[in-house]
Amino acid sequence: MNKKAGILVSFSLMLLTGCWGRQEIENIGLVVGVGIDIKEEKLEERKRPSLIFTNQFVVPGVIAGEKTGGGSADKKPFDNLTLEESTLFEGVVETSNMTSRSPSYAHLKVIMIGEDAARSVNMLQLLSFFFVIMMFAGRYI
């Protein structure tokens, strides 16, 4: 009897382990490209230059080839969002605030860094920021 009860309890526990951290794909903004540059004007005047931070989001419906009623036939399969912030972290947080979907950097393929940004920003800190974001289990901000 104890063996049957143990098997029943084990089976019941396996059913209770659902996906509590699940995110619907419709609520996630898949970022596939990031561009970082420094605002050209006032570059010499500011101690901390303002960053121009661009995210490229995938539009899943256009990539899948869905027919949209009333939309243009030549809609691009991506949306770009450009912000100007003083730090990279502020740019990522503001991106989350400005979009209806939580940005996910799990599918990030390209990080483009402008020449001025590459000369004035610590590249190790810049790239490690994205590596840390991509290593988190949730990957949503």
CSV table of N, CA and C in Angstrom, one decimal:
chain,number,residue,atom,x,y,z
A,1,MET,N,0.8,-1.2,0.0
A,1,MET,CA,0.0,0.0,0.0
A,1,MET,C,0.9,1.3,0.0
A,2,ASN,N,2.0,1.2,0.8
A,2,ASN,CA,2.8,2.4,0.8
A,2,ASN,C,3.5,2.7,-0.5
A,3,LYS,N,3.8,1.6,-1.3
A,3,LYS,CA,4.4,1.8,-2.6
A,3,LYS,C,3.4,2.5,-3.6
A,4,LYS,N,2.1,2.1,-3.5
A,4,LYS,CA,1.1,2.7,-4.4
A,4,LYS,C,0.9,4.2,-4.0
A,5,ALA,N,0.9,4.5,-2.7
A,5,ALA,CA,0.7,5.8,-2.2
A,5,ALA,C,1.9,6.7,-2.6
A,6,GLY,N,3.1,6.1,-2.6
A,6,GLY,CA,4.3,6.9,-3.0
A,6,GLY,C,4.3,7.2,-4.4
A,7,ILE,N,3.9,6.2,-5.3
A,7,ILE,CA,3.8,6.5,-6.7
A,7,ILE,C,2.7,7.5,-7.0
A,8,LEU,N,1.6,7.4,-6.3
A,8,LEU,CA,0.5,8.4,-6.5
A,8,LEU,C,0.9,9.8,-6.1
A,9,VAL,N,1.6,9.9,-5.0
A,9,VAL,CA,2.1,11.2,-4.6
A,9,VAL,C,3.2,11.8,-5.5
A,10,SER,N,4.1,10.9,-6.0
A,10,SER,CA,5.1,11.3,-7.0
A,10,SER,C,4.4,11.8,-8.3
A,11,PHE,N,3.5,11.1,-8.8
A,11,PHE,CA,2.8,11.5,-10.0
A,11,PHE,C,2.0,12.8,-9.8
A,12,SER,N,1.4,13.0,-8.6
A,12,SER,CA,0.7,14.2,-8.4
A,12,SER,C,1.6,15.4,-8.3
A,13,LEU,N,2.8,15.2,-7.7
A,13,LEU,CA,3.7,16.3,-7.7
A,13,LEU,C,4.2,16.7,-9.0
A,14,MET,N,4.4,15.7,-9.9
A,14,MET,CA,4.8,16.0,-11.3
A,14,MET,C,3.8,16.9,-12.0
A,15,LEU,N,2.5,16.6,-11.7
A,15,LEU,CA,1.4,17.4,-12.4
A,15,LEU,C,1.4,18.8,-11.8
A,16,LEU,N,1.8,19.0,-10.6
A,16,LEU,CA,1.8,20.4,-10.0
A,16,LEU,C,2.9,21.3,-10.5
A,17,THR,N,3.9,20.8,-11.1
A,17,THR,CA,5.0,21.6,-11.5
A,17,THR,C,4.7,22.3,-12.9
A,18,GLY,N,3.9,23.3,-12.9
A,18,GLY,CA,3.5,23.9,-14.2
A,18,GLY,C,4.5,25.0,-14.5
A,19,CYS,N,4.2,25.7,-15.6
A,19,CYS,CA,5.1,26.8,-16.0
A,19,CYS,C,4.6,28.1,-15.4
A,20,TRP,N,5.0,28.4,-14.2
A,20,TRP,CA,4.5,29.6,-13.6
A,20,TRP,C,5.2,30.9,-14.1
A,21,GLY,N,6.3,30.8,-14.8
A,21,GLY,CA,7.0,32.0,-15.3
A,21,GLY,C,6.7,32.2,-16.8
A,22,ARG,N,5.7,31.6,-17.3
A,22,ARG,CA,5.4,31.6,-18.7
A,22,ARG,C,5.0,33.0,-19.2
A,23,GLN,N,5.5,33.4,-20.4
A,23,GLN,CA,5.2,34.6,-21.1
A,23,GLN,C,4.6,34.3,-22.4
A,24,GLU,N,3.5,34.9,-22.7
A,24,GLU,CA,2.9,34.7,-24.0
A,24,GLU,C,3.7,35.4,-25.1
A,25,ILE,N,3.8,34.8,-26.3
A,25,ILE,CA,4.7,35.4,-27.3
A,25,ILE,C,4.1,36.7,-27.8
A,26,GLU,N,2.8,36.9,-27.6
A,26,GLU,CA,2.2,38.2,-28.0
A,26,GLU,C,2.6,39.4,-27.1
A,27,ASN,N,3.1,39.0,-25.9
A,27,ASN,CA,3.5,40.0,-24.9
A,27,ASN,C,5.0,40.3,-24.9
A,28,ILE,N,5.7,39.7,-25.8
A,28,ILE,CA,7.2,39.8,-25.8
A,28,ILE,C,7.6,40.5,-27.0
A,29,GLY,N,8.5,41.5,-26.9
A,29,GLY,CA,9.1,42.2,-28.0
A,29,GLY,C,10.4,41.6,-28.3
A,30,LEU,N,10.6,40.9,-29.4
A,30,LEU,CA,11.8,40.2,-29.7
A,30,LEU,C,12.8,41.2,-30.3
A,31,VAL,N,13.9,41.5,-29.6
A,31,VAL,CA,14.9,42.5,-30.1
A,31,VAL,C,15.9,41.7,-30.8
A,32,VAL,N,16.2,41.9,-32.1
A,32,VAL,CA,17.2,41.2,-32.9
A,32,VAL,C,18.4,42.1,-33.2
A,33,GLY,N,18.3,43.4,-33.0
A,33,GLY,CA,19.4,44.3,-33.3
A,33,GLY,C,19.4,45.5,-32.4
A,34,VAL,N,20.6,45.9,-32.0
A,34,VAL,CA,20.7,47.1,-31.2
A,34,VAL,C,21.8,48.0,-31.8
A,35,GLY,N,21.5,49.3,-31.8
A,35,GLY,CA,22.5,50.2,-32.3
A,35,GLY,C,22.8,51.2,-31.2
A,36,ILE,N,24.0,51.6,-31.0
A,36,ILE,CA,24.4,52.5,-30.0
A,36,ILE,C,25.4,53.5,-30.6
A,37,ASP,N,25.1,54.8,-30.4
A,37,ASP,CA,25.9,55.9,-30.9
A,37,ASP,C,25.8,57.0,-29.9
A,38,ILE,N,26.7,58.0,-30.1
A,38,ILE,CA,26.7,59.2,-29.2
A,38,ILE,C,26.2,60.4,-30.0
A,39,LYS,N,25.4,61.2,-29.3
A,39,LYS,CA,24.8,62.4,-30.0
A,39,LYS,C,26.0,63.3,-30.3
A,40,GLU,N,26.0,63.7,-31.6
A,40,GLU,CA,27.2,64.5,-32.1
A,40,GLU,C,27.3,65.9,-31.4
A,41,GLU,N,26.2,66.6,-31.3
A,41,GLU,CA,26.2,67.9,-30.8
A,41,GLU,C,26.5,67.9,-29.3
A,42,LYS,N,27.2,68.8,-28.8
A,42,LYS,CA,27.6,68.9,-27.4
A,42,LYS,C,28.5,67.8,-26.9
A,43,LEU,N,29.2,67.1,-27.8
A,43,LEU,CA,30.1,66.0,-27.4
A,43,LEU,C,31.2,66.5,-26.5
A,44,GLU,N,31.8,67.6,-26.9
A,44,GLU,CA,32.9,68.1,-26.1
A,44,GLU,C,32.4,68.8,-24.8
A,45,GLU,N,31.2,69.3,-24.8
A,45,GLU,CA,30.7,70.1,-23.6
A,45,GLU,C,30.3,69.2,-22.5
A,46,ARG,N,29.8,68.0,-22.7
A,46,ARG,CA,29.2,67.2,-21.7
A,46,ARG,C,30.3,66.3,-21.1
A,47,LYS,N,30.2,66.1,-19.8
A,47,LYS,CA,31.1,65.1,-19.2
A,47,LYS,C,30.6,63.7,-19.5
A,48,ARG,N,29.3,63.5,-19.5
A,48,ARG,CA,28.7,62.2,-19.8
A,48,ARG,C,27.9,62.4,-21.1
A,49,PRO,N,28.4,61.9,-22.2
A,49,PRO,CA,27.6,62.0,-23.4
A,49,PRO,C,26.3,61.3,-23.4
A,50,SER,N,25.4,61.8,-24.1
A,50,SER,CA,24.1,61.1,-24.2
A,50,SER,C,24.2,60.1,-25.3
A,51,LEU,N,23.6,58.9,-25.1
A,51,LEU,CA,23.7,57.8,-26.0
A,51,LEU,C,22.4,57.8,-26.9
A,52,ILE,N,22.6,57.5,-28.1
A,52,ILE,CA,21.4,57.2,-29.0
A,52,ILE,C,21.3,55.7,-29.1
A,53,PHE,N,20.2,55.2,-28.6
A,53,PHE,CA,20.0,53.8,-28.4
A,53,PHE,C,18.9,53.4,-29.3
A,54,THR,N,19.1,52.5,-30.2
A,54,THR,CA,18.1,52.0,-31.2
A,54,THR,C,17.9,50.5,-31.0
A,55,ASN,N,16.7,50.1,-30.9
A,55,ASN,CA,16.3,48.7,-30.8
A,55,ASN,C,15.5,48.3,-32.1
A,56,GLN,N,15.8,47.1,-32.6
A,56,GLN,CA,15.0,46.7,-33.8
A,56,GLN,C,14.2,45.5,-33.3
A,57,PHE,N,12.9,45.6,-33.3
A,57,PHE,CA,12.0,44.6,-32.9
A,57,PHE,C,11.4,43.9,-34.1
A,58,VAL,N,11.3,42.6,-34.0
A,58,VAL,CA,10.7,41.7,-35.0
A,58,VAL,C,9.1,41.9,-34.9
A,59,VAL,N,8.5,42.0,-36.1
A,59,VAL,CA,7.1,41.9,-36.2
A,59,VAL,C,6.7,40.5,-36.7
A,60,PRO,N,6.3,39.7,-35.8
A,60,PRO,CA,6.1,38.3,-36.1
A,60,PRO,C,5.0,38.0,-37.2
A,61,GLY,N,3.9,38.8,-37.2
A,61,GLY,CA,2.9,38.5,-38.2
A,61,GLY,C,3.4,38.8,-39.6
A,62,VAL,N,4.2,39.8,-39.8
A,62,VAL,CA,4.7,40.1,-41.2
A,62,VAL,C,5.7,39.0,-41.6
A,63,ILE,N,6.6,38.6,-40.7
A,63,ILE,CA,7.5,37.5,-41.0
A,63,ILE,C,6.8,36.2,-41.4
A,64,ALA,N,5.8,35.9,-40.7
A,64,ALA,CA,5.0,34.7,-40.9
A,64,ALA,C,4.2,34.8,-42.2
A,65,GLY,N,4.1,36.0,-42.7
A,65,GLY,CA,3.3,36.1,-44.0
A,65,GLY,C,1.8,36.2,-43.8
A,66,GLU,N,1.4,36.6,-42.6
A,66,GLU,CA,0.0,36.8,-42.4
A,66,GLU,C,-0.6,37.9,-43.3
A,67,LYS,N,-1.8,37.7,-43.7
A,67,LYS,CA,-2.5,38.8,-44.5
A,67,LYS,C,-3.2,39.7,-43.5
A,68,THR,N,-2.9,40.9,-43.5
A,68,THR,CA,-3.6,41.9,-42.6
A,68,THR,C,-4.6,42.7,-43.4
A,69,GLY,N,-5.8,42.8,-42.9
A,69,GLY,CA,-6.8,43.5,-43.5
A,69,GLY,C,-6.6,45.0,-43.5
A,70,GLY,N,-6.5,45.7,-44.6
A,70,GLY,CA,-6.4,47.1,-44.6
A,70,GLY,C,-5.0,47.6,-44.5
A,71,GLY,N,-4.0,46.8,-44.2
A,71,GLY,CA,-2.6,47.2,-44.1
A,71,GLY,C,-1.9,47.2,-45.4
A,72,SER,N,-0.8,47.8,-45.4
A,72,SER,CA,0.0,47.9,-46.7
A,72,SER,C,0.7,46.6,-46.9
A,73,ALA,N,0.8,46.2,-48.2
A,73,ALA,CA,1.3,44.9,-48.6
A,73,ALA,C,2.8,44.9,-48.4
A,74,ASP,N,3.5,46.1,-48.4
A,74,ASP,CA,4.9,46.1,-48.2
A,74,ASP,C,5.4,46.6,-46.8
A,75,LYS,N,4.7,46.1,-45.8
A,75,LYS,CA,5.0,46.4,-44.4
A,75,LYS,C,6.3,45.7,-44.1
A,76,LYS,N,7.2,46.4,-43.4
A,76,LYS,CA,8.5,45.9,-43.0
A,76,LYS,C,8.3,44.9,-41.9
A,77,PRO,N,9.2,43.8,-41.9
A,77,PRO,CA,9.1,42.8,-40.8
A,77,PRO,C,9.8,43.2,-39.5
A,78,PHE,N,10.0,44.5,-39.4
A,78,PHE,CA,10.7,44.9,-38.1
A,78,PHE,C,10.2,46.4,-37.8
A,79,ASP,N,10.3,46.8,-36.6
A,79,ASP,CA,10.1,48.1,-36.1
A,79,ASP,C,11.3,48.6,-35.4
A,80,ASN,N,11.7,49.8,-35.6
A,80,ASN,CA,12.9,50.4,-35.0
A,80,ASN,C,12.4,51.4,-34.0
A,81,LEU,N,13.0,51.4,-32.8
A,81,LEU,CA,12.7,52.4,-31.7
A,81,LEU,C,14.0,53.1,-31.3
A,82,THR,N,14.1,54.4,-31.5
A,82,THR,CA,15.3,55.1,-31.2
A,82,THR,C,15.1,56.0,-30.0
A,83,LEU,N,15.9,56.0,-29.0
A,83,LEU,CA,15.8,56.8,-27.8
A,83,LEU,C,17.1,57.5,-27.5
A,84,GLU,N,17.1,58.6,-26.8
A,84,GLU,CA,18.3,59.3,-26.4
A,84,GLU,C,18.3,59.3,-24.8
A,85,GLU,N,19.3,58.6,-24.3
A,85,GLU,CA,19.4,58.5,-22.8
A,85,GLU,C,20.9,58.7,-22.4
A,86,SER,N,21.1,58.9,-21.1
A,86,SER,CA,22.5,59.1,-20.7
A,86,SER,C,23.2,57.8,-20.4
A,87,THR,N,22.5,56.7,-20.1
A,87,THR,CA,23.1,55.5,-19.9
A,87,THR,C,22.4,54.4,-20.6
A,88,LEU,N,23.1,53.3,-20.8
A,88,LEU,CA,22.5,52.1,-21.6
A,88,LEU,C,21.4,51.5,-20.8
A,89,PHE,N,21.5,51.4,-19.5
A,89,PHE,CA,20.5,50.9,-18.6
A,89,PHE,C,19.2,51.7,-18.7
A,90,GLU,N,19.3,53.0,-18.7
A,90,GLU,CA,18.2,53.9,-18.8
A,90,GLU,C,17.5,53.7,-20.2
A,91,GLY,N,18.3,53.5,-21.2
A,91,GLY,CA,17.7,53.2,-22.5
A,91,GLY,C,16.9,51.9,-22.6
A,92,VAL,N,17.4,50.9,-21.9
A,92,VAL,CA,16.7,49.6,-21.9
A,92,VAL,C,15.4,49.8,-21.1
A,93,VAL,N,15.5,50.5,-20.0
A,93,VAL,CA,14.3,50.7,-19.2
A,93,VAL,C,13.2,51.5,-19.9
A,94,GLU,N,13.7,52.6,-20.5
A,94,GLU,CA,12.8,53.5,-21.3
A,94,GLU,C,12.2,52.7,-22.5
A,95,THR,N,12.9,51.8,-23.1
A,95,THR,CA,12.4,51.0,-24.2
A,95,THR,C,11.2,50.2,-23.6
A,96,SER,N,11.4,49.6,-22.5
A,96,SER,CA,10.3,48.8,-21.8
A,96,SER,C,9.1,49.7,-21.6
A,97,ASN,N,9.3,50.9,-21.2
A,97,ASN,CA,8.2,51.8,-20.8
A,97,ASN,C,7.5,52.3,-22.1
A,98,MET,N,8.2,52.4,-23.2
A,98,MET,CA,7.6,53.0,-24.4
A,98,MET,C,6.9,52.0,-25.3
A,99,THR,N,7.1,50.7,-25.1
A,99,THR,CA,6.5,49.7,-25.9
A,99,THR,C,5.4,48.9,-25.1
A,100,SER,N,4.5,48.4,-25.9
A,100,SER,CA,3.5,47.6,-25.2
A,100,SER,C,4.0,46.2,-24.8
A,101,ARG,N,5.1,45.8,-25.4
A,101,ARG,CA,5.6,44.4,-25.2
A,101,ARG,C,6.9,44.6,-24.4
A,102,SER,N,7.2,43.6,-23.5
A,102,SER,CA,8.4,43.6,-22.8
A,102,SER,C,9.6,43.2,-23.7
A,103,PRO,N,10.6,44.0,-23.8
A,103,PRO,CA,11.7,43.7,-24.7
A,103,PRO,C,12.5,42.4,-24.2
A,104,SER,N,12.7,41.5,-25.1
A,104,SER,CA,13.5,40.3,-24.9
A,104,SER,C,14.7,40.3,-25.7
A,105,TYR,N,15.9,40.3,-25.1
A,105,TYR,CA,17.2,40.3,-25.8
A,105,TYR,C,17.7,38.9,-26.1
A,106,ALA,N,16.9,37.8,-25.9
A,106,ALA,CA,17.3,36.5,-26.0
A,106,ALA,C,17.7,36.1,-27.5
A,107,HIS,N,17.1,36.8,-28.4
A,107,HIS,CA,17.3,36.6,-29.8
A,107,HIS,C,18.2,37.7,-30.5
A,108,LEU,N,18.9,38.4,-29.7
A,108,LEU,CA,19.8,39.5,-30.2
A,108,LEU,C,20.9,38.9,-31.1
A,109,LYS,N,20.9,39.4,-32.3
A,109,LYS,CA,21.9,38.9,-33.3
A,109,LYS,C,23.0,39.9,-33.6
A,110,VAL,N,22.6,41.2,-33.5
A,110,VAL,CA,23.6,42.3,-33.9
A,110,VAL,C,23.6,43.4,-32.9
A,111,ILE,N,24.8,43.8,-32.5
A,111,ILE,CA,25.0,45.0,-31.7
A,111,ILE,C,25.9,45.9,-32.6
A,112,MET,N,25.4,47.0,-33.0
A,112,MET,CA,26.1,48.0,-33.9
A,112,MET,C,26.5,49.1,-33.0
A,113,ILE,N,27.8,49.5,-33.0
A,113,ILE,CA,28.3,50.6,-32.2
A,113,ILE,C,29.0,51.6,-33.1
A,114,GLY,N,28.5,52.8,-33.0
A,114,GLY,CA,29.1,53.9,-33.8
A,114,GLY,C,30.5,54.2,-33.4
A,115,GLU,N,31.2,54.9,-34.3
A,115,GLU,CA,32.6,55.1,-34.1
A,115,GLU,C,32.8,56.0,-32.9
A,116,ASP,N,32.0,57.1,-32.7
A,116,ASP,CA,32.2,58.0,-31.6
A,116,ASP,C,31.9,57.2,-30.3
A,117,ALA,N,30.9,56.4,-30.3
A,117,ALA,CA,30.6,55.6,-29.1
A,117,ALA,C,31.7,54.6,-28.8
A,118,ALA,N,32.3,54.0,-29.8
A,118,ALA,CA,33.4,53.1,-29.6
A,118,ALA,C,34.6,53.7,-29.0
A,119,ARG,N,34.8,55.0,-29.3
A,119,ARG,CA,36.0,55.7,-28.8
A,119,ARG,C,35.8,56.3,-27.4
A,120,SER,N,34.6,56.6,-27.0
A,120,SER,CA,34.4,57.2,-25.7
A,120,SER,C,33.8,56.4,-24.6
A,121,VAL,N,33.2,55.2,-25.0
A,121,VAL,CA,32.6,54.3,-24.0
A,121,VAL,C,33.5,53.1,-23.8
A,122,ASN,N,33.5,52.6,-22.5
A,122,ASN,CA,34.2,51.4,-22.2
A,122,ASN,C,33.5,50.2,-22.9
A,123,MET,N,34.2,49.6,-23.8
A,123,MET,CA,33.6,48.6,-24.6
A,123,MET,C,33.3,47.3,-23.8
A,124,LEU,N,34.2,47.0,-22.8
A,124,LEU,CA,34.0,45.8,-22.0
A,124,LEU,C,32.7,46.0,-21.2
A,125,GLN,N,32.5,47.2,-20.6
A,125,GLN,CA,31.3,47.4,-19.9
A,125,GLN,C,30.0,47.3,-20.8
A,126,LEU,N,30.2,47.9,-21.9
A,126,LEU,CA,29.1,48.0,-22.9
A,126,LEU,C,28.6,46.6,-23.3
A,127,LEU,N,29.6,45.8,-23.7
A,127,LEU,CA,29.3,44.4,-24.2
A,127,LEU,C,28.9,43.5,-23.0
A,128,SER,N,29.5,43.6,-21.9
A,128,SER,CA,29.1,42.8,-20.8
A,128,SER,C,27.7,43.1,-20.3
A,129,PHE,N,27.2,44.3,-20.5
A,129,PHE,CA,25.9,44.6,-20.2
A,129,PHE,C,24.9,43.7,-20.9
A,130,PHE,N,25.1,43.6,-22.2
A,130,PHE,CA,24.2,42.7,-23.0
A,130,PHE,C,24.4,41.2,-22.7
A,131,PHE,N,25.6,40.8,-22.4
A,131,PHE,CA,25.9,39.4,-22.1
A,131,PHE,C,25.1,39.1,-20.8
A,132,VAL,N,25.1,40.0,-19.8
A,132,VAL,CA,24.4,39.7,-18.6
A,132,VAL,C,22.9,39.7,-18.8
A,133,ILE,N,22.4,40.6,-19.6
A,133,ILE,CA,21.0,40.6,-19.9
A,133,ILE,C,20.6,39.2,-20.6
A,134,MET,N,21.4,38.8,-21.5
A,134,MET,CA,21.1,37.5,-22.2
A,134,MET,C,21.2,36.3,-21.4
A,135,MET,N,22.0,36.4,-20.3
A,135,MET,CA,22.2,35.2,-19.4
A,135,MET,C,21.1,35.0,-18.4
A,136,PHE,N,20.3,36.1,-18.1
A,136,PHE,CA,19.2,35.9,-17.2
A,136,PHE,C,18.2,34.9,-17.7
A,137,ALA,N,17.6,34.2,-16.8
A,137,ALA,CA,16.7,33.1,-17.2
A,137,ALA,C,15.5,33.7,-17.8
A,138,GLY,N,14.9,34.8,-17.3
A,138,GLY,CA,13.7,35.4,-17.8
A,138,GLY,C,13.9,36.1,-19.1
A,139,ARG,N,15.0,36.9,-19.2
A,139,ARG,CA,15.4,37.6,-20.4
A,139,ARG,C,14.4,38.7,-20.8
A,140,TYR,N,13.5,39.0,-19.8
A,140,TYR,CA,12.6,40.1,-20.1
A,140,TYR,C,12.8,41.2,-19.2
A,141,ILE,N,12.6,42.4,-19.7
A,141,ILE,CA,12.8,43.6,-18.9
A,141,ILE,C,11.5,44.4,-18.7
